[in-house]
Amino acid sequence: QKEVEQDPGPLSVPEGAIVSLNCTYSNSAFQYFMWYRQYSRKGPELLMYTYSSGNKEDGRFTAQVDKSSKYISLFIRDSQPSDSATYLCAMCSSGSARQLTFGSGTQLTVLP
Amino acid sequence: NAGVTQTPKFRVLKTGQSMTLLCAQDMNHEYMYWYRQDPGMGLRLIHYSVGEGTTAKGEVPDGYNVSRLKKQNFLLGLESAAPSQTSVYFCASSYAGAGEETQYFGPGTRLLVL
């Protein structure tokens, strides 16, 4: 079993829809959680970073962490065609030299 | 401020050939990383470095070597390339300070080994 599991998709939604992307993890030592967005043939770019359980909002994006269930989510409101990309969850523990463990990524397409 | 840059962008090798991938960052980051990305497998850590002159193995280090002679550069070497090393390689860097656990990625190097 992988340490981090992520729905691979692909996921296709109409413009304006609310998108929910999810990851589960098994390592209770993970304390820092990130979502990266990766456009086709580009490097991943940081979208959201959270440390504690709860919600963090940034514009149309909300990151949610539930450490008790070992479950993290990314919500995208009012999705746009420009949101079409692969979304990767990533996480690490403290003192790990920032060694990130990534999910396999969810490919999202937002249709105009 | 260029961030993280990678050289070359694309390369084709024959089995058994060697090559070096170069990563450079201008953000004065202490930590640097090399990943490979394969379809359906996300990003897997090959080697990483927590400072100039230090390196450590990641999840998939076999067949690769690294060096960090200067803080801003991190080199990934393939001594004898194999078709299984066909992949997209990403370099990343990060601050060492608390609350700065995020990594910043380069644009990637596409490697095809025939």
PDB file of C-alpha atoms in Angstrom:
ATOM      1  CA  GLN A   1       0.000   0.000   0.000  1.00  0.00           C
ATOM      2  CA  LYS A   2       1.299   3.436  -0.921  1.00  0.00           C
ATOM      3  CA  GLU A   3       1.812   5.961   1.848  1.00  0.00           C
ATOM      4  CA  VAL A   4      -0.282   8.480  -0.064  1.00  0.00           C
ATOM      5  CA  GLU A   5      -3.270   7.536  -2.196  1.00  0.00           C
ATOM      6  CA  GLN A   6      -4.874   9.945  -4.628  1.00  0.00           C
ATOM      7  CA  ASP A   7      -7.798   9.472  -6.996  1.00  0.00           C
ATOM      8  CA  PRO A   8      -6.133   9.422 -10.434  1.00  0.00           C
ATOM      9  CA  GLY A   9      -9.109  10.692 -12.391  1.00  0.00           C
ATOM     10  CA  PRO A  10      -9.283  11.920 -15.024  1.00  0.00           C
ATOM     11  CA  LEU A  11     -11.926  14.335 -13.830  1.00  0.00           C
ATOM     12  CA  SER A  12     -13.917  16.436 -16.272  1.00  0.00           C
ATOM     13  CA  VAL A  13     -16.283  19.185 -15.100  1.00  0.00           C
ATOM     14  CA  PRO A  14     -18.150  22.101 -16.698  1.00  0.00           C
ATOM     15  CA  GLU A  15     -16.937  25.651 -16.144  1.00  0.00           C
ATOM     16  CA  GLY A  16     -18.260  27.088 -12.888  1.00  0.00           C
ATOM     17  CA  ALA A  17     -18.490  23.732 -11.111  1.00  0.00           C
ATOM     18  CA  ILE A  18     -17.114  23.052  -7.646  1.00  0.00           C
ATOM     19  CA  VAL A  19     -14.264  20.561  -7.798  1.00  0.00           C
ATOM     20  CA  SER A  20     -13.197  18.298  -4.937  1.00  0.00           C
ATOM     21  CA  LEU A  21      -9.797  16.590  -5.022  1.00  0.00           C
ATOM     22  CA  ASN A  22      -8.779  14.179  -2.304  1.00  0.00           C
ATOM     23  CA  CYS A  23      -5.856  12.274  -0.830  1.00  0.00           C
ATOM     24  CA  THR A  24      -5.562   9.789   1.982  1.00  0.00           C
ATOM     25  CA  TYR A  25      -2.366   8.891   3.797  1.00  0.00           C
ATOM     26  CA  SER A  26      -1.186   6.253   6.213  1.00  0.00           C
ATOM     27  CA  ASN A  27       1.841   7.846   7.916  1.00  0.00           C
ATOM     28  CA  SER A  28       0.695   9.611  11.078  1.00  0.00           C
ATOM     29  CA  ALA A  29       4.039  11.466  11.223  1.00  0.00           C
ATOM     30  CA  PHE A  30       3.035  13.679   8.287  1.00  0.00           C
ATOM     31  CA  GLN A  31       2.478  17.191   9.572  1.00  0.00           C
ATOM     32  CA  TYR A  32       2.841  19.467   6.543  1.00  0.00           C
ATOM     33  CA  PHE A  33       0.499  19.225   3.592  1.00  0.00           C
ATOM     34  CA  MET A  34       0.716  20.803   0.186  1.00  0.00           C
ATOM     35  CA  TRP A  35      -1.154  20.906  -3.074  1.00  0.00           C
ATOM     36  CA  TYR A  36       0.763  21.438  -6.274  1.00  0.00           C
ATOM     37  CA  ARG A  37      -0.643  22.248  -9.701  1.00  0.00           C
ATOM     38  CA  GLN A  38       1.151  20.963 -12.768  1.00  0.00           C
ATOM     39  CA  TYR A  39       0.317  22.133 -16.248  1.00  0.00           C
ATOM     40  CA  SER A  40       1.148  19.869 -19.167  1.00  0.00           C
ATOM     41  CA  ARG A  41       4.909  19.619 -19.783  1.00  0.00           C
ATOM     42  CA  LYS A  42       5.679  22.027 -16.906  1.00  0.00           C
ATOM     43  CA  GLY A  43       7.085  21.673 -13.414  1.00  0.00           C
ATOM     44  CA  PRO A  44       4.772  21.507 -10.380  1.00  0.00           C
ATOM     45  CA  GLU A  45       3.943  24.849  -8.763  1.00  0.00           C
ATOM     46  CA  LEU A  46       2.812  25.289  -5.188  1.00  0.00           C
ATOM     47  CA  LEU A  47      -0.883  26.052  -4.828  1.00  0.00           C
ATOM     48  CA  MET A  48      -1.641  25.629  -1.126  1.00  0.00           C
ATOM     49  CA  TYR A  49       0.342  24.864   2.023  1.00  0.00           C
ATOM     50  CA  THR A  50      -1.185  23.878   5.357  1.00  0.00           C
ATOM     51  CA  TYR A  51       0.215  22.738   8.659  1.00  0.00           C
ATOM     52  CA  SER A  52      -2.642  22.016  11.013  1.00  0.00           C
ATOM     53  CA  SER A  53      -6.024  20.354  10.740  1.00  0.00           C
ATOM     54  CA  GLY A  54      -8.808  22.584   9.496  1.00  0.00           C
ATOM     55  CA  ASN A  55      -9.446  24.736   6.454  1.00  0.00           C
ATOM     56  CA  LYS A  56      -7.292  27.267   4.656  1.00  0.00           C
ATOM     57  CA  GLU A  57      -8.747  29.476   1.969  1.00  0.00           C
ATOM     58  CA  ASP A  58      -7.010  31.367  -0.828  1.00  0.00           C
ATOM     59  CA  GLY A  59      -9.312  32.931  -3.379  1.00  0.00           C
ATOM     60  CA  ARG A  60     -11.249  30.182  -5.143  1.00  0.00           C
ATOM     61  CA  PHE A  61      -9.167  27.456  -3.497  1.00  0.00           C
ATOM     62  CA  THR A  62      -9.737  25.839  -0.101  1.00  0.00           C
ATOM     63  CA  ALA A  63      -7.450  23.231   1.417  1.00  0.00           C
ATOM     64  CA  GLN A  64      -8.839  20.992   4.124  1.00  0.00           C
ATOM     65  CA  VAL A  65      -6.876  18.707   6.431  1.00  0.00           C
ATOM     66  CA  ASP A  66      -8.350  16.089   8.755  1.00  0.00           C
ATOM     67  CA  LYS A  67      -5.456  14.489  10.605  1.00  0.00           C
ATOM     68  CA  SER A  68      -7.711  12.202  12.623  1.00  0.00           C
ATOM     69  CA  SER A  69      -8.966  10.593   9.423  1.00  0.00           C
ATOM     70  CA  LYS A  70      -5.670  11.036   7.556  1.00  0.00           C
ATOM     71  CA  TYR A  71      -7.510  12.763   4.752  1.00  0.00           C
ATOM     72  CA  ILE A  72      -6.837  15.972   2.864  1.00  0.00           C
ATOM     73  CA  SER A  73      -8.887  17.754   0.248  1.00  0.00           C
ATOM     74  CA  LEU A  74      -8.629  20.624  -2.182  1.00  0.00           C
ATOM     75  CA  PHE A  75     -11.791  22.425  -3.257  1.00  0.00           C
ATOM     76  CA  ILE A  76     -11.936  24.687  -6.286  1.00  0.00           C
ATOM     77  CA  ARG A  77     -14.936  27.011  -6.522  1.00  0.00           C
ATOM     78  CA  ASP A  78     -16.179  28.524  -9.767  1.00  0.00           C
ATOM     79  CA  SER A  79     -13.756  26.391 -11.749  1.00  0.00           C
ATOM     80  CA  GLN A  80     -12.252  27.901 -14.902  1.00  0.00           C
ATOM     81  CA  PRO A  81     -10.758  26.328 -18.040  1.00  0.00           C
ATOM     82  CA  SER A  82      -7.407  27.712 -16.847  1.00  0.00           C
ATOM     83  CA  ASP A  83      -7.686  25.353 -13.853  1.00  0.00           C
ATOM     84  CA  SER A  84      -7.253  22.380 -16.216  1.00  0.00           C
ATOM     85  CA  ALA A  85      -4.087  20.681 -14.961  1.00  0.00           C
ATOM     86  CA  THR A  86      -2.860  17.790 -12.871  1.00  0.00           C
ATOM     87  CA  TYR A  87      -3.156  18.348  -9.125  1.00  0.00           C
ATOM     88  CA  LEU A  88      -0.679  16.636  -6.834  1.00  0.00           C
ATOM     89  CA  CYS A  89      -0.984  16.326  -3.085  1.00  0.00           C
ATOM     90  CA  ALA A  90       2.267  16.176  -1.128  1.00  0.00           C
ATOM     91  CA  MET A  91       3.184  15.865   2.511  1.00  0.00           C
ATOM     92  CA  CYS A  92       6.138  15.525   4.853  1.00  0.00           C
ATOM     93  CA  SER A  93       7.021  15.109   8.486  1.00  0.00           C
ATOM     94  CA  SER A  94       9.095  17.446  10.638  1.00  0.00           C
ATOM     95  CA  GLY A  95      12.838  16.858  10.661  1.00  0.00           C
ATOM     96  CA  SER A  96      12.693  14.936   7.394  1.00  0.00           C
ATOM     97  CA  ALA A  97      14.787  17.434   5.418  1.00  0.00           C
ATOM     98  CA  ARG A  98      11.566  18.323   3.664  1.00  0.00           C
ATOM     99  CA  GLN A  99      11.365  14.933   1.927  1.00  0.00           C
ATOM    100  CA  LEU A 100       7.978  15.118   0.292  1.00  0.00           C
ATOM    101  CA  THR A 101       5.813  12.105  -0.424  1.00  0.00           C
ATOM    102  CA  PHE A 102       3.533  12.753  -3.375  1.00  0.00           C
ATOM    103  CA  GLY A 103       0.239  11.341  -4.494  1.00  0.00           C
ATOM    104  CA  SER A 104       0.084  10.114  -8.080  1.00  0.00           C
ATOM    105  CA  GLY A 105      -1.899  13.170  -9.190  1.00  0.00           C
ATOM    106  CA  THR A 106      -5.435  13.852 -10.432  1.00  0.00           C
ATOM    107  CA  GLN A 107      -5.866  15.145 -13.962  1.00  0.00           C
ATOM    108  CA  LEU A 108      -8.604  17.793 -14.115  1.00  0.00           C
ATOM    109  CA  THR A 109     -10.241  19.227 -17.223  1.00  0.00           C
ATOM    110  CA  VAL A 110     -12.654  22.149 -16.942  1.00  0.00           C
ATOM    111  CA  LEU A 111     -14.806  22.408 -20.036  1.00  0.00           C
ATOM    112  CA  PRO A 112     -15.869  25.884 -21.260  1.00  0.00           C
TER     113      PRO A 112
ATOM    114  CA  ASN B   1      15.202  36.052 -10.326  1.00  0.00           C
ATOM    115  CA  ALA B   2      15.095  32.867 -12.445  1.00  0.00           C
ATOM    116  CA  GLY B   3      14.123  30.495  -9.598  1.00  0.00           C
ATOM    117  CA  VAL B   4      15.089  26.903 -10.412  1.00  0.00           C
ATOM    118  CA  THR B   5      16.535  26.164 -13.846  1.00  0.00           C
ATOM    119  CA  GLN B   6      17.424  22.808 -15.416  1.00  0.00           C
ATOM    120  CA  THR B   7      19.762  21.900 -18.253  1.00  0.00           C
ATOM    121  CA  PRO B   8      19.154  20.302 -20.739  1.00  0.00           C
ATOM    122  CA  LYS B   9      15.422  20.404 -21.442  1.00  0.00           C
ATOM    123  CA  PHE B  10      15.434  17.225 -23.509  1.00  0.00           C
ATOM    124  CA  ARG B  11      17.952  14.488 -24.239  1.00  0.00           C
ATOM    125  CA  VAL B  12      18.070  11.159 -26.060  1.00  0.00           C
ATOM    126  CA  LEU B  13      20.628   8.604 -24.921  1.00  0.00           C
ATOM    127  CA  LYS B  14      21.576   5.137 -26.032  1.00  0.00           C
ATOM    128  CA  THR B  15      21.728   2.358 -23.464  1.00  0.00           C
ATOM    129  CA  GLY B  16      25.045   2.454 -21.645  1.00  0.00           C
ATOM    130  CA  GLN B  17      25.802   6.121 -22.309  1.00  0.00           C
ATOM    131  CA  SER B  18      26.374   8.558 -19.474  1.00  0.00           C
ATOM    132  CA  MET B  19      25.132  12.077 -18.894  1.00  0.00           C
ATOM    133  CA  THR B  20      24.813  14.772 -16.261  1.00  0.00           C
ATOM    134  CA  LEU B  21      21.735  16.862 -15.560  1.00  0.00           C
ATOM    135  CA  LEU B  22      22.365  20.294 -14.093  1.00  0.00           C
ATOM    136  CA  CYS B  23      20.093  22.116 -11.664  1.00  0.00           C
ATOM    137  CA  ALA B  24      20.698  25.694 -10.556  1.00  0.00           C
ATOM    138  CA  GLN B  25      18.763  27.887  -8.113  1.00  0.00           C
ATOM    139  CA  ASP B  26      19.201  31.558  -7.297  1.00  0.00           C
ATOM    140  CA  MET B  27      17.050  31.691  -4.141  1.00  0.00           C
ATOM    141  CA  ASN B  28      19.859  30.824  -1.717  1.00  0.00           C
ATOM    142  CA  HIS B  29      18.004  27.671  -0.672  1.00  0.00           C
ATOM    143  CA  GLU B  30      19.801  25.193   1.546  1.00  0.00           C
ATOM    144  CA  TYR B  31      17.951  22.078   0.415  1.00  0.00           C
ATOM    145  CA  MET B  32      17.880  20.662  -3.098  1.00  0.00           C
ATOM    146  CA  TYR B  33      16.205  17.557  -4.566  1.00  0.00           C
ATOM    147  CA  TRP B  34      16.059  15.400  -7.661  1.00  0.00           C
ATOM    148  CA  TYR B  35      12.819  13.621  -8.592  1.00  0.00           C
ATOM    149  CA  ARG B  36      11.673  11.482 -11.442  1.00  0.00           C
ATOM    150  CA  GLN B  37       8.089  11.486 -12.686  1.00  0.00           C
ATOM    151  CA  ASP B  38       6.589   8.519 -14.471  1.00  0.00           C
ATOM    152  CA  PRO B  39       2.978   8.072 -15.628  1.00  0.00           C
ATOM    153  CA  GLY B  40       0.647   7.063 -12.801  1.00  0.00           C
ATOM    154  CA  MET B  41       3.413   7.151 -10.199  1.00  0.00           C
ATOM    155  CA  GLY B  42       3.633  10.772  -9.189  1.00  0.00           C
ATOM    156  CA  LEU B  43       7.015  12.187  -8.223  1.00  0.00           C
ATOM    157  CA  ARG B  44       9.591   9.920  -6.609  1.00  0.00           C
ATOM    158  CA  LEU B  45      12.643  11.252  -4.801  1.00  0.00           C
ATOM    159  CA  ILE B  46      15.988  10.088  -6.203  1.00  0.00           C
ATOM    160  CA  HIS B  47      18.555  11.977  -4.079  1.00  0.00           C
ATOM    161  CA  TYR B  48      18.581  15.119  -2.028  1.00  0.00           C
ATOM    162  CA  SER B  49      21.013  17.507  -0.359  1.00  0.00           C
ATOM    163  CA  VAL B  50      20.676  19.517   2.842  1.00  0.00           C
ATOM    164  CA  GLY B  51      23.705  21.672   2.142  1.00  0.00           C
ATOM    165  CA  GLU B  52      26.839  22.221   0.108  1.00  0.00           C
ATOM    166  CA  GLY B  53      28.970  19.086   0.071  1.00  0.00           C
ATOM    167  CA  THR B  54      26.254  16.796   1.463  1.00  0.00           C
ATOM    168  CA  THR B  55      23.970  14.343  -0.333  1.00  0.00           C
ATOM    169  CA  ALA B  56      21.607  11.566   0.693  1.00  0.00           C
ATOM    170  CA  LYS B  57      19.577   8.816  -0.957  1.00  0.00           C
ATOM    171  CA  GLY B  58      15.884   9.101  -1.570  1.00  0.00           C
ATOM    172  CA  GLU B  59      13.306   6.499  -2.531  1.00  0.00           C
ATOM    173  CA  VAL B  60      14.784   5.413  -5.897  1.00  0.00           C
ATOM    174  CA  PRO B  61      18.569   6.126  -5.888  1.00  0.00           C
ATOM    175  CA  ASP B  62      19.872   3.102  -7.815  1.00  0.00           C
ATOM    176  CA  GLY B  63      21.629   3.952 -11.074  1.00  0.00           C
ATOM    177  CA  TYR B  64      22.084   7.634 -10.181  1.00  0.00           C
ATOM    178  CA  ASN B  65      24.765   9.700  -8.482  1.00  0.00           C
ATOM    179  CA  VAL B  66      24.679  13.316  -7.353  1.00  0.00           C
ATOM    180  CA  SER B  67      27.035  16.055  -6.300  1.00  0.00           C
ATOM    181  CA  ARG B  68      26.586  19.440  -4.668  1.00  0.00           C
ATOM    182  CA  LEU B  69      29.891  21.273  -4.850  1.00  0.00           C
ATOM    183  CA  LYS B  70      28.256  24.704  -4.775  1.00  0.00           C
ATOM    184  CA  LYS B  71      25.191  25.761  -2.814  1.00  0.00           C
ATOM    185  CA  GLN B  72      23.336  26.912  -5.912  1.00  0.00           C
ATOM    186  CA  ASN B  73      23.986  23.811  -8.054  1.00  0.00           C
ATOM    187  CA  PHE B  74      22.911  20.184  -7.785  1.00  0.00           C
ATOM    188  CA  LEU B  75      24.078  17.681 -10.407  1.00  0.00           C
ATOM    189  CA  LEU B  76      22.427  14.366 -11.241  1.00  0.00           C
ATOM    190  CA  GLY B  77      24.543  11.793 -13.066  1.00  0.00           C
ATOM    191  CA  LEU B  78      23.648   8.645 -14.932  1.00  0.00           C
ATOM    192  CA  GLU B  79      26.794   6.546 -15.351  1.00  0.00           C
ATOM    193  CA  SER B  80      25.307   3.867 -17.619  1.00  0.00           C
ATOM    194  CA  ALA B  81      21.834   4.750 -18.839  1.00  0.00           C
ATOM    195  CA  ALA B  82      19.123   2.072 -19.055  1.00  0.00           C
ATOM    196  CA  PRO B  83      15.714   2.203 -20.781  1.00  0.00           C
ATOM    197  CA  SER B  84      14.099   2.068 -17.308  1.00  0.00           C
ATOM    198  CA  GLN B  85      15.570   5.523 -16.693  1.00  0.00           C
ATOM    199  CA  THR B  86      13.409   7.037 -19.410  1.00  0.00           C
ATOM    200  CA  SER B  87      11.460   9.619 -17.461  1.00  0.00           C
ATOM    201  CA  VAL B  88      10.937  13.290 -16.756  1.00  0.00           C
ATOM    202  CA  TYR B  89      13.396  14.571 -14.152  1.00  0.00           C
ATOM    203  CA  PHE B  90      12.585  17.494 -11.885  1.00  0.00           C
ATOM    204  CA  CYS B  91      14.867  19.411  -9.615  1.00  0.00           C
ATOM    205  CA  ALA B  92      13.498  21.306  -6.613  1.00  0.00           C
ATOM    206  CA  SER B  93      14.829  23.478  -3.820  1.00  0.00           C
ATOM    207  CA  SER B  94      13.633  24.592  -0.409  1.00  0.00           C
ATOM    208  CA  TYR B  95      14.513  26.822   2.528  1.00  0.00           C
ATOM    209  CA  ALA B  96      15.651  25.110   5.709  1.00  0.00           C
ATOM    210  CA  GLY B  97      13.722  27.352   8.091  1.00  0.00           C
ATOM    211  CA  ALA B  98      10.607  26.308  10.009  1.00  0.00           C
ATOM    212  CA  GLY B  99       7.378  27.122   8.238  1.00  0.00           C
ATOM    213  CA  GLU B 100       9.083  26.944   4.881  1.00  0.00           C
ATOM    214  CA  GLU B 101       8.520  23.308   4.062  1.00  0.00           C
ATOM    215  CA  THR B 102       7.448  23.938   0.491  1.00  0.00           C
ATOM    216  CA  GLN B 103       9.626  23.072  -2.469  1.00  0.00           C
ATOM    217  CA  TYR B 104      10.072  25.063  -5.665  1.00  0.00           C
ATOM    218  CA  PHE B 105      10.411  23.095  -8.869  1.00  0.00           C
ATOM    219  CA  GLY B 106      12.294  23.544 -12.106  1.00  0.00           C
ATOM    220  CA  PRO B 107      10.738  23.039 -15.564  1.00  0.00           C
ATOM    221  CA  GLY B 108      11.983  19.472 -15.961  1.00  0.00           C
ATOM    222  CA  THR B 109      14.302  17.471 -18.222  1.00  0.00           C
ATOM    223  CA  ARG B 110      12.793  14.864 -20.514  1.00  0.00           C
ATOM    224  CA  LEU B 111      15.122  11.903 -20.964  1.00  0.00           C
ATOM    225  CA  LEU B 112      14.631   9.116 -23.460  1.00  0.00           C
ATOM    226  CA  VAL B 113      16.945   6.106 -23.263  1.00  0.00           C
ATOM    227  CA  LEU B 114      16.894   3.855 -26.311  1.00  0.00           C
TER     228      LEU B 114
END
